[in-house]
CSV table of C-alpha atoms in Angstrom, one decimal:
chain,number,residue,atom,x,y,z
Q,199,UNK,CA,-23.4,50.4,-145.1
Q,200,UNK,CA,-26.2,47.7,-145.0
Q,201,UNK,CA,-27.2,49.0,-141.6
Q,202,UNK,CA,-27.8,52.4,-143.0
Q,203,UNK,CA,-30.5,51.2,-145.4
Q,204,UNK,CA,-33.3,48.6,-145.0
Q,205,UNK,CA,-32.2,46.8,-148.2
Q,206,UNK,CA,-29.4,44.3,-147.6
Q,207,UNK,CA,-26.6,44.7,-150.3
Q,208,UNK,CA,-23.5,42.4,-150.9
Q,209,UNK,CA,-20.5,43.8,-149.2
Q,210,UNK,CA,-17.2,44.4,-151.0
Q,211,UNK,CA,-14.1,42.8,-149.6
Q,212,UNK,CA,-12.9,46.1,-148.2
Q,213,UNK,CA,-16.1,46.7,-146.4
Q,214,UNK,CA,-16.0,43.3,-145.1
Q,215,UNK,CA,-12.5,43.7,-143.7
Q,216,UNK,CA,-13.5,47.0,-142.2
Q,217,UNK,CA,-16.5,45.3,-140.6
Q,218,UNK,CA,-14.3,42.4,-139.4
Q,219,UNK,CA,-12.0,44.8,-138.0
Q,220,UNK,CA,-14.7,46.6,-136.2
Q,221,UNK,CA,-16.0,43.3,-134.8
Q,222,UNK,CA,-12.6,42.3,-133.7
Q,223,UNK,CA,-12.3,45.6,-132.0
Q,224,UNK,CA,-15.6,45.2,-130.2
Q,225,UNK,CA,-14.6,41.6,-129.3
Q,226,UNK,CA,-11.4,42.7,-127.7
Q,227,UNK,CA,-13.4,45.3,-125.8
Q,228,UNK,CA,-16.0,43.0,-124.7
Q,229,UNK,CA,-13.2,40.5,-123.7
Q,230,UNK,CA,-11.4,43.1,-121.7
Q,231,UNK,CA,-14.8,44.1,-120.1
Q,232,UNK,CA,-15.3,40.4,-119.3
Q,233,UNK,CA,-11.8,40.2,-117.8
Q,234,UNK,CA,-12.4,43.1,-115.8
Q,235,UNK,CA,-15.9,41.7,-114.7
Q,236,UNK,CA,-14.1,38.5,-113.9
Q,237,UNK,CA,-11.4,40.4,-111.9
Q,238,UNK,CA,-14.0,42.4,-110.1
Q,239,UNK,CA,-15.9,39.2,-109.3
Q,240,UNK,CA,-13.0,37.7,-107.9
Q,241,UNK,CA,-12.2,40.7,-105.9
Q,242,UNK,CA,-16.0,40.8,-104.8
Q,243,UNK,CA,-15.6,37.2,-103.7
Q,244,UNK,CA,-12.3,38.1,-101.8
Q,245,UNK,CA,-14.2,40.9,-100.2
Q,246,UNK,CA,-17.0,38.7,-99.1
Q,247,UNK,CA,-14.6,36.2,-97.6
Q,248,UNK,CA,-12.8,39.1,-95.8
Q,249,UNK,CA,-16.0,40.4,-94.5
Q,250,UNK,CA,-16.9,37.0,-93.0
Q,251,UNK,CA,-13.5,36.8,-91.4
Q,252,UNK,CA,-13.8,40.4,-90.2
Q,253,UNK,CA,-17.1,39.5,-88.7
Q,254,UNK,CA,-15.5,36.4,-86.9
Q,255,UNK,CA,-12.6,38.7,-85.8
Q,256,UNK,CA,-15.1,41.4,-84.7
Q,257,UNK,CA,-17.1,38.7,-82.8
Q,258,UNK,CA,-13.8,37.5,-81.2
Q,259,UNK,CA,-12.8,41.0,-80.5
Q,260,UNK,CA,-16.0,41.7,-78.7
Q,261,UNK,CA,-15.7,38.4,-76.9
Q,262,UNK,CA,-12.1,39.5,-75.9
Q,263,UNK,CA,-13.4,42.8,-74.9
Q,264,UNK,CA,-16.1,41.3,-72.8
Q,265,UNK,CA,-13.5,39.1,-71.1
Q,266,UNK,CA,-11.2,42.0,-70.7
Q,267,UNK,CA,-14.0,43.9,-69.0
Q,268,UNK,CA,-14.8,41.0,-66.9
Q,269,UNK,CA,-11.1,40.5,-66.0
Q,270,UNK,CA,-10.7,44.2,-65.3
Q,271,UNK,CA,-13.7,43.9,-63.0
Q,272,UNK,CA,-12.1,40.8,-61.4
Q,273,UNK,CA,-8.8,42.7,-61.3
Q,274,UNK,CA,-10.6,45.7,-59.7
Q,275,UNK,CA,-12.2,43.4,-57.2
Q,276,UNK,CA,-8.9,41.6,-56.4
Q,277,UNK,CA,-7.1,45.0,-56.1
Q,278,UNK,CA,-9.8,46.0,-53.5
Q,279,UNK,CA,-9.4,42.7,-51.7
Q,280,UNK,CA,-5.6,43.2,-51.9
Q,281,UNK,CA,-6.0,46.6,-50.3
Q,282,UNK,CA,-8.4,45.1,-47.7
Q,283,UNK,CA,-6.0,42.4,-47.0
Q,284,UNK,CA,-3.0,44.8,-46.9
Q,285,UNK,CA,-5.0,46.8,-44.3
Q,286,UNK,CA,-5.8,43.8,-42.4
Q,287,UNK,CA,-2.2,42.7,-42.6
Q,288,UNK,CA,-1.3,46.1,-41.0
Q,289,UNK,CA,-3.8,45.6,-38.3
Q,290,UNK,CA,-3.0,41.9,-37.7
Q,291,UNK,CA,0.8,43.0,-37.7
Q,292,UNK,CA,0.1,45.6,-35.0
Q,293,UNK,CA,-2.0,43.0,-33.1
Q,294,UNK,CA,0.8,40.5,-33.5
Q,295,UNK,CA,3.2,42.9,-32.1
Q,296,UNK,CA,0.9,43.7,-29.3
Q,297,UNK,CA,0.3,40.1,-28.6
Q,298,UNK,CA,4.1,39.6,-28.6
Q,299,UNK,CA,4.5,42.4,-26.1
Q,300,UNK,CA,1.8,40.8,-23.9
Q,301,UNK,CA,3.5,37.4,-24.2
Q,302,UNK,CA,6.7,38.8,-23.2
Q,303,UNK,CA,5.0,40.6,-20.3
Q,304,UNK,CA,3.1,37.4,-19.5
Q,305,UNK,CA,6.3,35.3,-19.4
Q,306,UNK,CA,7.9,38.0,-17.1
Q,307,UNK,CA,4.9,37.7,-14.9
Q,308,UNK,CA,5.0,34.0,-15.1
Q,309,UNK,CA,8.6,34.0,-14.1
Q,310,UNK,CA,7.9,36.3,-11.1
Q,311,UNK,CA,4.9,34.3,-10.0
Q,312,UNK,CA,6.9,30.9,-10.5
Q,313,UNK,CA,9.7,32.4,-8.2
Q,314,UNK,CA,7.1,33.6,-5.7
Q,315,UNK,CA,5.5,30.1,-5.9
Q,316,UNK,CA,8.8,28.3,-5.3
Q,317,UNK,CA,9.4,30.7,-2.2
Q,318,UNK,CA,5.9,30.1,-1.1
Q,319,UNK,CA,6.4,26.4,-1.4
Q,320,UNK,CA,9.6,26.7,0.5
Q,321,UNK,CA,7.8,28.6,3.2
Q,322,UNK,CA,5.0,26.1,3.2
Q,323,UNK,CA,7.4,23.2,3.6
Q,324,UNK,CA,9.1,25.2,6.4
Q,325,UNK,CA,5.7,25.9,8.0
Q,326,UNK,CA,4.8,22.3,7.6
Q,327,UNK,CA,8.1,21.2,9.2
Q,328,UNK,CA,7.6,23.7,12.1
Q,329,UNK,CA,3.9,22.5,12.4
Q,330,UNK,CA,4.9,18.8,12.5
Q,331,UNK,CA,7.6,19.8,15.1
Q,332,UNK,CA,5.1,21.8,17.1
Q,333,UNK,CA,2.5,18.9,16.8
Q,334,UNK,CA,5.3,16.5,18.0
Q,335,UNK,CA,6.1,18.8,21.0
Q,336,UNK,CA,2.4,19.2,21.7
Q,337,UNK,CA,1.8,15.5,21.8
Q,338,UNK,CA,4.8,15.0,23.8
Q,339,UNK,CA,3.6,17.7,26.2
Q,340,UNK,CA,0.2,16.1,26.3
Q,341,UNK,CA,1.9,12.9,27.4
Q,342,UNK,CA,4.0,14.8,29.9
Q,343,UNK,CA,2.6,15.2,33.5
Q,344,UNK,CA,3.4,18.8,34.1
Q,345,UNK,CA,3.5,18.4,37.9
Q,346,UNK,CA,5.8,15.4,37.8
Q,347,UNK,CA,8.0,17.3,35.2
Q,348,UNK,CA,8.0,20.4,37.3
Q,349,UNK,CA,8.2,19.0,40.9
Q,350,UNK,CA,10.5,16.0,41.2
Q,351,UNK,CA,10.3,14.5,44.7
Q,352,UNK,CA,12.7,11.8,45.6
Q,353,UNK,CA,15.0,11.0,48.4
Q,354,UNK,CA,18.8,11.2,49.0
Q,355,UNK,CA,19.9,9.1,51.9
Q,356,UNK,CA,18.0,10.2,55.1
Q,357,UNK,CA,16.9,13.4,53.1
Q,358,UNK,CA,13.6,13.9,51.2
Q,359,UNK,CA,14.4,16.1,48.2
Q,360,UNK,CA,12.3,18.1,45.8
Q,361,UNK,CA,13.9,19.1,42.6
Q,362,UNK,CA,17.3,18.0,44.0
Q,363,UNK,CA,16.9,20.3,47.0
Q,364,UNK,CA,17.4,18.6,50.4
Q,365,UNK,CA,14.8,19.4,53.0
Q,366,UNK,CA,16.3,19.0,56.5
Q,367,UNK,CA,19.8,18.7,58.0
Q,368,UNK,CA,21.8,16.4,60.1
Q,369,UNK,CA,24.7,16.9,62.5
Q,370,UNK,CA,26.9,14.9,60.1
Q,371,UNK,CA,25.4,16.5,57.0
Q,372,UNK,CA,24.8,20.4,57.8
Q,373,UNK,CA,22.7,21.3,54.8
Q,374,UNK,CA,22.9,25.0,54.1
Q,375,UNK,CA,19.9,27.0,54.9
Q,376,UNK,CA,19.9,28.4,51.4
Q,377,UNK,CA,19.2,24.9,50.1
Q,378,UNK,CA,16.6,24.2,52.8
Q,379,UNK,CA,14.8,27.5,52.0
Q,380,UNK,CA,14.8,26.7,48.3
Q,381,UNK,CA,13.4,23.2,49.1
Q,382,UNK,CA,10.6,24.9,51.3
Q,383,UNK,CA,10.0,27.4,48.4
Q,384,UNK,CA,9.4,24.5,45.9
Q,385,UNK,CA,7.3,22.6,48.4
Q,386,UNK,CA,5.0,25.6,49.0
Q,387,UNK,CA,4.7,26.2,45.2
Q,388,UNK,CA,3.7,22.6,44.7
Q,389,UNK,CA,1.0,22.4,47.3
Q,390,UNK,CA,-0.3,25.8,46.2
Q,391,UNK,CA,-0.4,24.7,42.5
Q,392,UNK,CA,-2.3,21.3,43.5
Q,393,UNK,CA,-4.8,23.4,45.6
Q,394,UNK,CA,-5.3,25.8,42.6
Q,395,UNK,CA,-5.9,22.7,40.3
Q,396,UNK,CA,-8.6,21.4,42.5
Q,397,UNK,CA,-10.2,24.9,43.3
Q,398,UNK,CA,-9.3,24.3,47.0
Q,399,UNK,CA,-9.1,27.3,49.3
Q,400,UNK,CA,-7.3,26.5,52.5
Q,401,UNK,CA,-8.9,27.5,55.8
Q,402,UNK,CA,-6.9,29.4,58.4
Q,403,UNK,CA,-4.0,30.0,56.2
Q,404,UNK,CA,-2.9,31.3,52.8
Q,405,UNK,CA,0.2,29.8,51.0
Q,406,UNK,CA,2.4,32.4,49.5
Q,407,UNK,CA,5.0,31.0,47.0
Q,408,UNK,CA,8.0,33.4,47.1
Q,409,UNK,CA,11.0,31.4,46.1
Q,410,UNK,CA,13.4,30.9,48.9
Q,411,UNK,CA,11.4,33.4,51.1
Q,412,UNK,CA,8.1,31.7,50.9
Q,413,UNK,CA,5.7,32.2,53.8
Q,414,UNK,CA,2.1,31.5,55.0
Q,415,UNK,CA,-0.4,34.2,55.7
Q,416,UNK,CA,-2.9,33.9,58.6
Q,417,UNK,CA,-6.4,34.4,57.6
Q,418,UNK,CA,-7.5,35.4,61.0
Q,419,UNK,CA,-4.7,38.0,61.4
Q,420,UNK,CA,-3.7,39.4,58.0
Q,421,UNK,CA,-0.6,41.0,59.6
Q,422,UNK,CA,0.8,37.8,60.7
Q,423,UNK,CA,3.2,36.1,58.4
Q,424,UNK,CA,4.9,32.8,59.1
Q,425,UNK,CA,8.0,32.4,57.3
Q,426,UNK,CA,9.2,29.1,55.8
Q,427,UNK,CA,12.8,30.2,55.6
Q,428,UNK,CA,15.6,30.5,58.2
Q,429,UNK,CA,19.4,31.3,58.5
Q,430,UNK,CA,22.3,30.5,60.7
Q,431,UNK,CA,22.7,27.3,62.6
Q,432,UNK,CA,19.9,25.0,64.0
Q,433,UNK,CA,17.1,27.2,65.0
Q,434,UNK,CA,16.9,28.7,68.4
Q,435,UNK,CA,14.3,27.4,70.8
Q,436,UNK,CA,12.7,30.7,71.3
Q,437,UNK,CA,12.1,31.6,67.6
Q,438,UNK,CA,8.8,29.9,67.1
Q,439,UNK,CA,7.5,31.4,63.9
Q,440,UNK,CA,9.4,29.0,61.7
Q,441,UNK,CA,7.9,26.1,63.7
Q,442,UNK,CA,4.4,27.7,63.5
Q,443,UNK,CA,4.9,28.0,59.7
Q,444,UNK,CA,5.7,24.4,59.3
Q,445,UNK,CA,2.9,23.3,61.5
Q,446,UNK,CA,0.5,25.6,59.4
Q,447,UNK,CA,1.9,24.0,56.2
Q,448,UNK,CA,1.2,20.5,57.6
Q,449,UNK,CA,-2.4,21.7,58.4
Q,450,UNK,CA,-2.9,22.8,54.8
Q,451,UNK,CA,-1.6,19.6,53.6
Q,452,UNK,CA,-4.1,17.8,55.8
Q,453,UNK,CA,-6.8,19.9,54.4
Q,454,UNK,CA,-5.7,18.8,50.8
Q,455,UNK,CA,-6.0,15.2,51.9
Q,456,UNK,CA,-9.6,15.5,53.4
Q,457,UNK,CA,-10.7,17.2,50.3
Q,458,UNK,CA,-9.3,14.4,48.1
Q,459,UNK,CA,-10.9,11.9,50.4
Q,460,UNK,CA,-14.4,13.4,50.0
Q,461,UNK,CA,-14.2,12.8,46.2
Q,462,UNK,CA,-12.2,9.6,46.4
Q,463,UNK,CA,-12.7,7.4,49.4
Q,464,UNK,CA,-10.1,5.0,48.3
Q,465,UNK,CA,-7.4,7.6,48.6
Q,466,UNK,CA,-5.0,7.3,51.5
Q,467,UNK,CA,-1.7,8.9,52.4
Q,468,UNK,CA,1.1,6.6,53.6
Q,469,UNK,CA,1.6,8.7,56.7
Q,470,UNK,CA,-0.9,10.1,59.1
Q,471,UNK,CA,-0.6,13.9,60.0
Q,472,UNK,CA,-2.1,15.5,63.2
Q,473,UNK,CA,-1.2,18.3,65.4
Q,474,UNK,CA,2.1,19.1,63.8
Q,475,UNK,CA,3.4,15.5,63.8
Q,476,UNK,CA,3.6,12.8,61.3
Q,477,UNK,CA,3.0,9.1,62.2
Q,478,UNK,CA,4.8,6.2,60.6
Q,479,UNK,CA,1.7,3.9,60.8
Q,480,UNK,CA,3.1,1.4,58.4
Q,481,UNK,CA,6.7,1.1,59.8
Q,482,UNK,CA,8.1,1.7,63.0
Q,483,UNK,CA,4.9,3.3,64.3
Q,484,UNK,CA,6.8,6.3,65.6
Q,485,UNK,CA,5.6,9.8,65.6
Q,486,UNK,CA,7.8,12.5,64.3
Q,487,UNK,CA,7.3,16.4,65.0
Q,488,UNK,CA,7.8,18.8,62.3
Q,489,UNK,CA,8.9,21.4,64.7
Q,490,UNK,CA,12.5,22.3,65.5
Q,491,UNK,CA,11.9,23.1,69.1
Q,492,UNK,CA,12.5,20.1,71.5
Q,493,UNK,CA,13.3,18.0,68.6
Q,494,UNK,CA,16.5,16.5,67.1
Q,495,UNK,CA,17.7,17.2,63.6
Q,496,UNK,CA,17.4,13.4,62.7
Q,497,UNK,CA,13.7,13.3,63.8
Q,498,UNK,CA,12.9,16.6,62.2
Q,499,UNK,CA,14.6,15.5,58.9
Q,500,UNK,CA,12.6,12.3,58.9
Q,501,UNK,CA,9.3,14.3,59.6
Q,502,UNK,CA,10.1,16.4,56.6
Q,503,UNK,CA,10.9,13.3,54.5
Q,504,UNK,CA,7.6,11.9,55.3
Q,505,UNK,CA,5.8,15.0,54.6
Q,506,UNK,CA,7.4,15.1,51.1
Q,507,UNK,CA,6.3,11.5,50.5
Q,508,UNK,CA,2.6,12.4,51.4
Q,509,UNK,CA,3.0,15.4,49.1
Q,510,UNK,CA,4.3,13.1,46.4
Q,511,UNK,CA,1.3,10.8,46.7
Q,512,UNK,CA,-1.1,13.9,46.5
Q,513,UNK,CA,0.9,14.9,43.4
Q,514,UNK,CA,0.4,11.5,41.7
Q,515,UNK,CA,-3.4,11.5,42.5
Q,516,UNK,CA,-3.8,15.1,41.0
Q,517,UNK,CA,-1.8,14.1,38.0
Q,518,UNK,CA,-4.0,11.0,37.3
Q,519,UNK,CA,-7.2,13.0,37.7
Q,520,UNK,CA,-6.2,16.2,35.7
Q,521,UNK,CA,-3.6,15.0,33.2
Q,522,UNK,CA,-5.9,15.6,30.2
Q,523,UNK,CA,-8.0,18.3,31.6
Q,524,UNK,CA,-7.2,21.9,31.0
């Protein structure tokens, strides 16, 4: 009521109670509003705290997203690398298989080459052994006198021998003509070989070695052959070709002697030869004919023995001069 006029009036008790009730009511309303404000303020504070935490979480989330993005990039890169490695593994596996096959092939080839090497080494050892044996034989042959090894001149009692064939015959020892012919064949071959070694060409006669049917050919009469072989008993007196052949052979041996003496003045045969005879100048001084006619078997045999001795001396001289010459 006082508020309705400008003049303050004392209030009655009833009015005072009403006024107090109104004030209490306003107070409760204000208190409620304050409570609401306080609650709202609390909520507002909580909202601000949540906003800060949310910002932190948002920041962490963004960081995690960035990390996730980086990890995804790394993962993609790793996946790419893994794919590349997988492809390389496939390639390397194929290469490994190829190398394994080549290695297997290599070992097979190695085994084959090793086998061939062992065979070649065996062949080489065999060839070396053959070479050593051949060298040994060659050295042995170089030390061997081919003439002495081929023509062995010696004696057997009253007989001169060449390669164990007796040249001559005695009444008590009737040597077969087949053996005498073989001995003459060896004798002709020896003198022919010695002359060939010295490049000596005989005058008047040519020696023709023909085994047990050897002969001499006259250079003045090509149709004339002088046989150094015979048959039957002791030769008949009227068959002179055999005697002529032996005289011609002695002539060739004399030519050989003269040729050697021209190159070696110190050379001298033990028995002198002239006109179909052989002289024992160092012994009995006798002269022995190489002919059968008007001759005894003993003297003929001794003449042949002396002739072989002279031939042996000629063989020794040629061997000493030409042993190491081709």
